[in-house]
XYZ file of C-alpha atoms in Angstrom:
660
model
C 75.286 87.611 177.671
C 73.385 90.100 175.368
C 71.981 89.945 172.373
C 71.607 92.763 169.249
C 68.686 92.453 167.519
C 67.731 95.195 164.471
C 64.161 96.030 163.796
C 62.382 98.520 161.576
C 61.870 100.800 164.776
C 65.123 100.665 166.263
C 67.939 98.509 167.944
C 66.969 96.391 170.947
C 69.294 94.669 173.167
C 67.984 91.191 175.222
C 69.540 89.714 178.313
C 69.781 85.999 178.038
C 68.557 84.542 181.615
C 69.304 81.005 181.247
C 72.776 80.559 178.838
C 72.345 76.863 179.651
C 69.490 76.246 177.230
C 71.859 77.723 174.499
C 73.818 74.301 174.321
C 70.689 72.609 173.364
C 70.041 74.346 170.063
C 67.940 71.614 168.636
C 65.130 71.955 171.575
C 65.627 75.958 171.693
C 62.720 76.501 169.387
C 60.625 74.834 172.205
C 61.159 77.573 174.590
C 59.943 80.221 171.769
C 56.523 78.665 171.582
C 54.614 80.898 173.354
C 55.417 84.425 175.078
C 55.526 82.993 178.858
C 58.262 80.515 177.938
C 60.180 82.886 175.907
C 60.219 85.461 178.736
C 61.983 82.875 180.680
C 64.751 82.742 178.093
C 65.526 86.431 177.423
C 64.536 89.638 178.814
C 64.369 93.177 177.042
C 67.406 95.297 178.743
C 67.142 98.160 176.317
C 65.771 99.974 173.250
C 67.183 102.674 171.164
C 64.585 104.091 168.685
C 64.614 105.733 165.047
C 63.721 109.215 165.134
C 62.512 109.129 161.522
C 62.762 107.141 158.286
C 65.845 108.560 156.780
C 67.888 107.694 160.080
C 66.376 103.991 159.624
C 67.277 103.942 156.007
C 70.845 105.377 156.999
C 71.200 102.607 159.430
C 69.820 99.693 157.427
C 72.227 100.676 154.608
C 75.385 100.714 157.065
C 74.301 97.229 158.337
C 73.967 95.988 154.764
C 77.877 97.012 154.335
C 78.641 95.729 158.046
C 79.309 99.158 159.371
C 77.894 100.012 162.847
C 76.320 103.723 162.833
C 76.883 106.438 165.800
C 73.817 105.804 167.554
C 74.793 102.080 167.643
C 78.187 102.631 168.880
C 76.631 104.898 171.695
C 74.040 102.569 172.464
C 76.308 99.264 173.002
C 79.069 101.492 175.027
C 76.163 102.750 177.398
C 74.929 99.029 177.766
C 77.462 96.534 177.269
C 80.278 96.979 179.488
C 82.358 93.995 180.092
C 79.607 91.680 178.410
C 79.632 89.291 175.318
C 77.414 90.518 172.482
C 75.587 87.788 169.792
C 75.328 89.227 166.524
C 73.710 87.827 163.474
C 76.343 88.875 161.050
C 80.031 88.077 162.004
C 81.179 90.991 159.778
C 79.404 93.330 162.016
C 80.745 91.564 165.256
C 84.336 92.058 164.047
C 83.791 95.788 163.287
C 82.073 96.465 166.934
C 85.069 94.238 168.408
C 87.888 96.627 166.676
C 86.157 99.695 167.424
C 84.417 99.188 170.795
C 86.383 96.358 172.404
C 83.388 94.300 173.026
C 83.322 90.638 172.688
C 81.088 89.536 170.019
C 79.627 85.705 169.178
C 78.025 84.541 166.133
C 77.203 80.800 166.177
C 74.344 78.422 165.447
C 72.700 78.663 168.910
C 72.849 82.805 168.407
C 71.248 82.384 165.149
C 68.568 79.965 166.657
C 68.076 82.497 169.425
C 67.377 85.216 166.797
C 64.703 83.156 165.317
C 62.778 82.664 168.522
C 63.119 86.701 169.049
C 61.823 87.471 165.573
C 58.841 85.235 166.341
C 57.682 86.602 169.257
C 59.308 90.229 168.944
C 55.853 92.092 169.562
C 55.238 90.400 173.075
C 58.693 90.812 173.945
C 59.273 94.661 173.401
C 56.348 96.313 175.363
C 54.557 99.239 173.024
C 55.292 97.706 169.641
C 52.294 96.168 168.347
C 51.741 94.163 165.026
C 49.775 96.949 163.736
C 52.824 99.371 163.870
C 55.540 96.920 162.921
C 54.162 96.019 159.555
C 53.958 99.493 158.114
C 57.444 100.440 159.719
C 59.018 97.285 157.731
C 57.006 98.240 154.602
C 58.250 101.743 154.397
C 61.805 100.778 155.408
C 61.689 98.254 152.483
C 60.527 100.881 149.778
C 63.222 103.374 150.776
C 66.090 100.624 150.766
C 64.869 99.411 147.232
C 65.092 103.265 145.753
C 68.559 103.668 147.369
C 69.976 100.653 145.916
C 68.799 101.771 142.527
C 71.102 104.815 142.743
C 68.859 107.183 140.585
C 70.607 109.928 139.119
C 69.566 111.638 136.281
C 73.150 112.785 135.003
C 74.301 109.125 134.864
C 71.093 107.080 133.337
C 72.824 104.559 130.789
C 69.556 102.654 130.823
C 68.079 105.573 128.516
C 71.000 105.119 126.184
C 70.421 101.328 126.059
C 66.848 101.467 125.193
C 67.545 104.236 122.629
C 69.880 102.710 120.475
C 67.747 99.615 120.589
C 64.826 101.433 119.200
C 66.859 103.060 116.775
C 67.818 99.801 115.346
C 64.314 98.452 115.215
C 63.491 101.523 113.600
C 66.006 101.379 110.933
C 64.858 97.803 110.017
C 60.973 98.737 110.080
C 61.786 101.819 107.790
C 63.757 99.782 105.533
C 60.754 97.180 105.102
C 58.293 100.064 104.555
C 60.322 101.769 102.011
C 60.876 98.331 99.907
C 57.380 97.796 100.332
C 56.524 100.997 98.900
C 58.703 100.536 96.070
C 57.380 97.158 95.228
C 53.688 98.191 95.684
C 54.095 101.603 93.463
C 56.668 99.689 91.164
C 53.629 98.229 89.254
C 51.998 101.550 88.311
C 55.492 103.304 87.673
C 58.253 100.935 87.641
C 60.841 103.819 86.081
C 60.533 105.711 89.234
C 62.752 103.215 91.261
C 65.610 103.552 88.907
C 65.168 107.578 88.834
C 65.066 108.050 92.611
C 67.414 106.162 94.729
C 66.610 107.722 97.975
C 63.699 105.852 99.955
C 62.613 109.324 101.642
C 62.737 110.861 98.623
C 60.820 108.357 96.818
C 57.933 108.008 99.519
C 57.557 112.063 99.128
C 57.542 111.830 95.244
C 54.968 109.132 95.368
C 52.609 111.040 97.918
C 53.060 114.107 95.711
C 52.613 112.559 92.667
C 49.781 109.808 93.082
C 48.893 109.018 89.452
C 52.163 108.881 87.047
C 49.744 110.823 84.596
C 49.865 113.950 87.074
C 53.642 114.256 87.148
C 53.638 116.512 83.926
C 51.608 119.168 85.698
C 53.312 119.196 89.247
C 56.455 120.790 90.638
C 58.724 118.646 92.591
C 61.440 121.294 93.261
C 60.898 120.825 97.211
C 61.616 117.120 96.867
C 63.955 116.671 94.092
C 66.788 118.167 92.002
C 65.895 119.828 88.643
C 67.708 117.097 86.591
C 65.845 114.307 88.508
C 62.463 116.242 88.039
C 62.910 116.379 84.243
C 63.772 112.828 83.872
C 60.810 111.804 86.040
C 58.458 113.732 83.833
C 59.943 112.190 80.612
C 59.811 108.602 82.109
C 56.325 109.291 83.239
C 55.007 109.911 80.084
C 56.121 106.607 78.269
C 56.161 104.500 81.310
C 55.296 100.744 81.000
C 53.322 100.237 84.172
C 49.865 99.375 84.514
C 46.778 101.289 85.480
C 45.981 101.293 89.154
C 42.503 102.482 91.069
C 42.321 105.007 93.174
C 41.567 102.893 96.361
C 45.311 101.355 95.553
C 46.781 104.783 95.330
C 45.053 105.567 98.660
C 46.439 102.896 100.593
C 50.016 103.571 98.823
C 49.858 107.288 100.103
C 49.184 106.082 103.646
C 52.036 103.825 103.812
C 54.469 106.764 102.419
C 52.765 108.821 105.385
C 54.077 106.127 107.871
C 57.683 106.259 106.210
C 57.736 109.653 106.677
C 56.497 109.724 110.131
C 58.881 107.056 110.967
C 61.821 108.868 109.254
C 61.067 111.948 111.315
C 60.788 110.244 114.753
C 64.336 108.344 113.788
C 65.910 111.705 113.364
C 64.537 113.348 116.748
C 65.402 110.129 118.586
C 69.240 110.161 117.174
C 69.353 113.830 118.402
C 68.141 112.468 121.947
C 70.789 109.808 121.983
C 73.455 111.994 120.664
C 72.692 114.495 123.554
C 72.466 111.520 126.147
C 75.780 110.187 125.044
C 77.597 113.609 125.020
C 76.286 113.853 128.686
C 76.693 110.281 130.084
C 80.170 109.297 128.104
C 81.647 112.298 126.271
C 85.055 110.888 125.688
C 83.989 107.522 124.342
C 81.428 109.901 122.011
C 84.683 111.431 121.108
C 86.545 108.268 120.392
C 84.207 106.040 118.512
C 81.056 108.312 118.029
C 77.747 108.364 119.163
C 76.270 105.290 117.549
C 79.076 102.937 118.283
C 79.448 103.785 121.794
C 76.051 103.278 122.442
C 76.209 99.755 121.136
C 78.885 99.133 123.254
C 77.202 100.109 126.501
C 74.069 98.093 125.475
C 76.251 95.149 124.683
C 78.049 95.616 128.066
C 74.889 95.889 130.082
C 75.680 99.325 131.652
C 78.299 101.848 131.485
C 79.714 100.525 134.788
C 80.066 97.049 133.704
C 81.840 97.803 130.577
C 84.292 99.924 132.530
C 85.263 96.580 134.079
C 86.200 94.911 130.623
C 90.001 95.119 129.503
C 90.485 96.571 126.124
C 91.118 93.275 124.618
C 87.488 92.325 125.452
C 86.189 95.921 124.113
C 87.942 95.166 120.951
C 85.823 91.933 120.298
C 82.729 92.961 121.814
C 79.872 91.783 119.450
C 82.048 88.995 117.969
C 81.593 86.537 120.442
C 80.174 84.028 117.815
C 83.468 84.309 115.298
C 85.503 84.273 118.552
C 84.137 80.861 119.721
C 84.087 79.187 116.436
C 87.576 80.205 115.778
C 88.762 78.807 119.079
C 87.057 75.403 118.474
C 88.182 75.287 115.054
C 91.796 76.525 115.971
C 91.502 79.262 113.225
C 92.533 82.653 113.434
C 90.471 85.006 116.042
C 88.601 88.061 114.921
C 90.239 91.490 114.919
C 87.531 93.690 116.078
C 83.435 93.534 116.741
C 81.520 96.595 117.146
C 84.262 98.793 117.035
C 84.768 98.166 113.204
C 82.398 100.799 112.597
C 84.150 103.501 114.294
C 85.388 106.356 111.844
C 89.324 105.724 112.873
C 88.939 102.205 111.675
C 87.071 102.989 108.556
C 89.635 105.187 107.574
C 92.523 102.820 108.008
C 93.777 100.450 104.901
C 92.585 96.958 105.422
C 95.896 95.800 106.404
C 96.160 98.399 109.345
C 92.506 97.622 110.449
C 93.614 95.423 113.140
C 96.279 97.356 114.646
C 94.201 100.623 114.837
C 91.378 98.588 116.104
C 93.557 97.385 118.980
C 94.671 100.932 119.781
C 91.474 102.416 119.741
C 90.057 99.596 122.128
C 92.818 100.210 124.701
C 91.965 104.023 124.619
C 88.286 103.434 124.610
C 88.587 101.275 127.753
C 90.331 104.492 129.569
C 87.760 106.655 128.054
C 84.913 104.597 129.691
C 86.746 104.203 132.985
C 86.996 107.943 133.306
C 83.299 108.601 131.992
C 81.954 105.864 134.859
C 83.996 106.807 137.598
C 85.074 110.716 137.393
C 83.201 113.342 138.286
C 84.086 115.509 135.628
C 82.035 115.808 132.273
C 84.431 117.056 129.690
C 85.695 115.283 126.614
C 89.284 116.533 126.821
C 90.661 113.330 127.426
C 88.903 111.580 124.528
C 89.840 114.407 122.063
C 93.564 114.286 122.871
C 93.479 110.154 122.545
C 91.870 110.700 119.274
C 94.358 112.913 117.945
C 97.184 110.579 118.953
C 95.274 107.719 117.402
C 95.192 109.912 114.086
C 98.681 110.462 114.230
C 99.587 106.910 114.767
C 97.426 106.118 111.611
C 99.242 108.536 109.490
C 102.665 107.127 110.648
C 101.432 103.815 109.955
C 100.275 104.499 106.330
C 102.868 107.245 105.159
C 105.840 106.422 107.842
C 106.377 110.283 107.446
C 108.766 109.967 110.763
C 110.690 107.323 109.267
C 111.746 104.021 110.804
C 111.228 104.267 114.298
C 112.609 101.821 116.969
C 112.138 101.624 120.725
C 115.103 102.417 122.663
C 116.366 101.165 126.420
C 114.834 104.385 127.882
C 111.327 104.074 125.733
C 112.132 106.946 123.343
C 111.883 106.494 119.583
C 115.149 106.706 117.273
C 114.351 108.808 114.185
C 116.758 108.235 111.196
C 117.095 111.415 109.197
C 116.858 109.934 105.555
C 116.487 113.146 103.575
C 119.082 115.745 104.274
C 117.719 118.463 101.919
C 114.029 118.376 103.547
C 112.331 121.648 103.113
C 111.455 123.791 106.577
C 109.557 126.768 106.126
C 108.776 128.310 102.770
C 110.838 126.663 100.265
C 114.098 126.767 102.729
C 116.746 124.043 102.511
C 118.682 122.671 105.377
C 122.194 122.732 103.059
C 122.823 125.214 100.630
C 122.254 124.392 97.134
C 125.349 123.104 94.849
C 126.692 125.324 92.228
C 128.964 124.625 89.068
C 132.655 125.523 89.551
C 134.289 125.725 86.126
C 137.990 126.015 87.619
C 137.477 122.199 88.557
C 137.820 121.049 85.034
C 141.494 121.283 84.854
C 141.694 119.488 88.145
C 139.618 116.630 86.680
C 142.118 116.486 83.410
C 144.900 115.998 85.728
C 143.236 113.409 87.971
C 142.887 111.488 84.972
C 146.293 112.128 83.585
C 147.861 110.851 87.098
C 145.889 107.382 86.840
C 148.392 104.586 85.998
C 147.926 102.853 82.469
C 146.323 99.130 82.482
C 149.018 96.363 81.874
C 148.380 94.763 78.554
C 147.768 91.102 78.680
C 150.654 89.556 76.804
C 149.615 85.840 77.426
C 146.065 86.422 75.813
C 142.593 85.163 77.085
C 140.281 82.826 75.371
C 137.542 84.693 75.847
C 138.507 88.446 75.716
C 135.866 91.032 77.677
C 134.085 93.187 75.470
C 134.842 97.001 75.496
C 132.123 99.607 74.882
C 132.842 102.437 73.041
C 131.207 104.820 75.327
C 133.395 103.439 78.416
C 136.782 104.336 76.655
C 138.203 107.811 77.482
C 139.906 109.971 74.958
C 143.362 110.416 75.893
C 143.999 114.025 77.659
C 146.344 116.731 76.494
C 149.896 116.548 78.330
C 150.383 118.783 81.101
C 152.832 121.151 79.009
C 149.758 121.713 76.802
C 147.563 122.244 79.597
C 149.906 124.747 81.116
C 150.514 126.649 77.648
C 146.527 126.600 77.637
C 146.435 128.226 80.831
C 148.871 130.613 80.176
C 147.798 131.585 76.638
C 150.784 132.459 74.711
C 148.700 133.226 71.642
C 145.597 132.351 69.341
C 147.528 130.942 66.386
C 149.404 128.348 68.393
C 146.253 127.576 70.514
C 144.431 126.604 67.557
C 147.046 124.386 66.210
C 147.170 122.498 69.385
C 143.059 122.012 69.017
C 143.594 120.795 65.776
C 146.379 118.342 66.678
C 144.537 117.304 69.729
C 141.404 116.459 67.401
C 143.340 114.632 65.033
C 144.976 112.379 67.802
C 141.120 111.832 69.063
C 140.195 110.851 65.822
C 142.860 108.591 65.166
C 142.298 106.710 68.687
C 138.906 106.497 67.812
C 139.511 104.906 64.489
C 142.001 102.639 66.174
C 139.544 101.610 68.739
C 136.676 100.801 66.404
C 138.960 98.750 64.432
C 140.112 96.611 67.350
C 136.515 96.713 68.662
C 135.203 95.149 65.290
C 138.103 92.730 64.951
C 137.729 91.162 68.606
C 133.852 90.979 67.558
C 134.619 88.839 64.633
C 137.143 86.897 66.263
C 134.450 86.031 68.763
C 131.822 85.321 66.362
C 134.236 82.765 64.762
C 135.188 81.072 67.852
C 131.487 80.648 69.007
C 130.895 79.067 65.639
C 133.370 76.694 65.833
C 132.426 75.889 69.392
C 128.812 75.192 68.118
C 130.130 72.833 65.283
C 132.633 70.693 67.625
C 129.205 70.296 69.778
C 127.353 68.984 66.870
C 129.943 66.977 65.945
C 130.167 65.239 69.800
C 126.319 64.696 69.352
C 126.341 62.783 66.196
C 129.432 60.708 67.485
C 127.336 59.771 70.547
C 124.386 59.096 68.528
C 126.025 56.540 66.268
C 127.840 54.884 69.337
C 124.514 54.614 70.908
C 122.965 52.917 67.575
C 125.715 50.403 67.377
C 125.564 49.378 70.866
C 121.947 48.684 70.379
C 122.598 46.488 67.389
C 125.413 44.561 69.181
C 122.840 44.135 72.048
C 119.887 43.163 69.593
C 122.376 40.591 67.904
C 123.336 38.764 71.103
C 119.686 38.615 72.165
C 119.019 36.529 69.065
C 121.933 34.252 69.272
C 120.901 33.492 72.778
C 117.296 32.930 71.661
C 118.426 30.535 68.994
C 120.642 28.482 71.403
C 117.768 28.288 73.884
C 115.401 27.061 71.149
C 118.284 24.357 70.145
C 118.322 22.953 73.631
C 114.496 22.296 74.011
C 114.497 20.563 70.606
C 117.351 18.329 72.130
C 115.398 17.773 75.458
C 112.080 16.811 73.689
C 113.919 14.419 71.363
C 115.504 12.625 74.424
C 112.309 12.351 76.004
C 110.555 10.871 73.141
C 113.164 8.214 72.586
C 113.189 7.499 76.390
C 109.186 6.590 75.859
C 109.720 4.413 72.865
C 112.546 2.485 74.699
C 109.900 2.304 77.894
C 107.247 0.835 75.479
C 109.548 -1.902 73.917
C 110.414 -2.708 77.646
C 107.156 -2.867 78.641
C 105.859 -5.096 75.961
C 108.920 -7.310 76.436
C 107.722 -8.119 80.079
C 103.966 -8.730 78.997
C 105.470 -11.508 76.634
C 107.390 -12.977 79.214
C 104.626 -12.911 81.816
C 102.269 -14.527 79.538
C 104.945 -17.292 79.088
C 105.107 -17.927 82.523
C 101.408 -17.972 82.958
C 101.170 -21.200 80.406
C 103.944 -22.970 82.171
C 102.444 -22.792 85.462
C 99.011 -24.003 83.930
C 100.818 -26.805 82.469
C 102.622 -27.995 85.062
C 99.174 -27.982 87.916
C 97.570 -30.336 85.181
C 100.129 -32.646 84.627
C 101.218 -33.200 88.296
C 97.471 -33.865 89.640
C 95.785 -35.948 86.973
C 93.756 -37.910 89.391
C 92.296 -35.220 91.042
C 88.585 -34.871 89.946
C 86.626 -32.308 92.090
C 89.202 -30.691 93.284
C 91.394 -29.760 90.398
C 89.049 -27.178 88.841
C 89.003 -25.556 92.547
C 92.664 -25.683 92.703
C 93.117 -24.217 89.146
C 90.661 -21.442 89.880
C 92.588 -20.558 92.866
C 95.869 -20.395 91.044
C 94.463 -18.216 88.276
C 93.155 -15.614 90.919
C 96.344 -15.475 92.633
C 98.014 -14.879 89.324
C 95.733 -12.386 88.429
C 96.635 -10.431 91.633
C 100.003 -10.758 90.763
C 99.374 -9.456 86.878
C 97.696 -6.536 88.707
C 100.428 -5.747 91.082
C 102.927 -5.772 88.071
C 101.203 -3.340 86.173
C 100.587 -1.033 89.091
C 104.441 -1.351 89.611
C 104.994 -0.599 86.144
C 102.689 2.298 85.947
C 104.712 3.720 89.406
C 107.867 3.149 87.697
C 106.720 5.207 84.571
C 105.227 7.927 86.548
C 108.377 8.240 88.648
C 110.523 8.206 85.561
C 108.245 10.933 84.122
C 108.774 13.048 87.355
C 112.575 12.870 86.698
C 112.215 14.020 83.352
C 110.267 16.910 84.448
C 112.615 17.897 87.130
C 115.376 17.753 84.797
C 113.526 19.994 82.632
C 113.326 22.522 85.540
C 116.619 22.690 86.227
C 117.813 23.124 82.811
C 114.949 26.188 82.769
C 116.889 27.592 85.815
C 120.125 27.195 84.212
C 119.141 29.270 81.472
C 120.549 32.949 81.244
C 118.079 35.504 81.861
C 118.263 38.458 79.314
């Protein structure tokens, strides 16, 4: 078994002397603890040296991609006939097996063997010292890192990313400094902020003027227009600002110098960014402009990363926060991000911005891929797509081509809606219509040939109104038309004309009279209907009032009957109470009589008893007392029961009352 080992100096092939030790992977590192034990396990069979650094770099880059070089293939063909080869990369082993038909092995034992070879490399390869191997590996690593950068001065999108970032920072700083100048100098000359709106012109005017008292004698023609200059001088004379010292004016002028220098550098940076964008991404620049294209590249990380994005992602690139919040709250997702600032989207109406941004994002995705991966450096594709988007925008806004719908074959069907559309210089598709005087006779005959409408004999309750303008005058007869057409004489024609006029006048008079009579009849009928409706309303109101009165009387009668019933019940209840009271008194008198009789009987029966007589009488008295108490309790219970019965009777009577 052979082992392929790559070094910065070249390729090495080692012969495994004892393959039985490969089965014990855990103890294999002990065999490579020193050089003597390592020589017992492996032995150098062949070594292929690199001639220079470029050859080493090309070999290393191909090995990273798992591809064998020509030198490696020759080296393996000459030394690996009928042998199995251990490799550190399984993909490289598959490539060697396909091209060279050599069996390759990649497992844990081979990897552990590679680790031991790396530890004792300088001892196993004669002539390769540590002092030589270290600079070789360092040089190869440097050249490999440079190759990975893939440096190309024509495709440096990193410069665009840095330039657009600096341009945005400069805009913020310029705005901050300009506002500081306005606030600071506004204490001395507050009216100047209203007169001069531009920040750069304001800074130039402040630096040139200094104190506002000097404005009258200065010439601002290089900075401001004549009208603005005259207004500034008038305002400087009557200004309400406070007086400032010379030191304050010096600091303000230095700040103005900073504003002007930053503005100059910003203009230079913008020119540089525009040139780089036209070089690196010309088609994207033609579609969306330099600034928007540079911001898209900066947001994507690079032009190559941006080319991997679909059109839907490019459309909302820069609106990630709004997108995720819309998904979280289940609202409408945003329609555009950074692409909103493109000129094509800005030209569109608010309703069409979403459609145009979607179309523009799709075309921009194609342009970015063309710029990133194609070899050509022209902007023909971007200009062509921009022209298509402009025509689409015009179609969406004006619908110049009519309503188009996609057919089965993909071709739009355009409907012609204007036959007389002009083509060229005032030409018409169809010829202009001219007046035909001979058609008048045909019109009269057509009117005569129409059948007359039948008269409604039965009559209608609501006749239709006939407008005077719609009534056509009776035309001349066919014989008269023939006579007029032939022209037998001027006198006859005049008479016929007079007769025709008289007939027309009579017809119009009759029609007017009929129309006025119909209008009068309709008005009378309308008035009669209104009177009938009023009478019906009065009757209904009176009936309702009577019904209400009857209902009121019934309610009063019912209430009186209920009151009489209540009185009868109360009287009966009071009579019962009186009867019960008389009965109770009679019972009490009877009981008293019985008491007296019992006492008399006891005394008369035992006259001889002296000591026990009193006790016997007392006992009898106690018993009688208890019996009297029981009688009273029973009497009270009877009264309560009668009262309960009377209350139940009242409840029943209440339930039997009718409810109104």
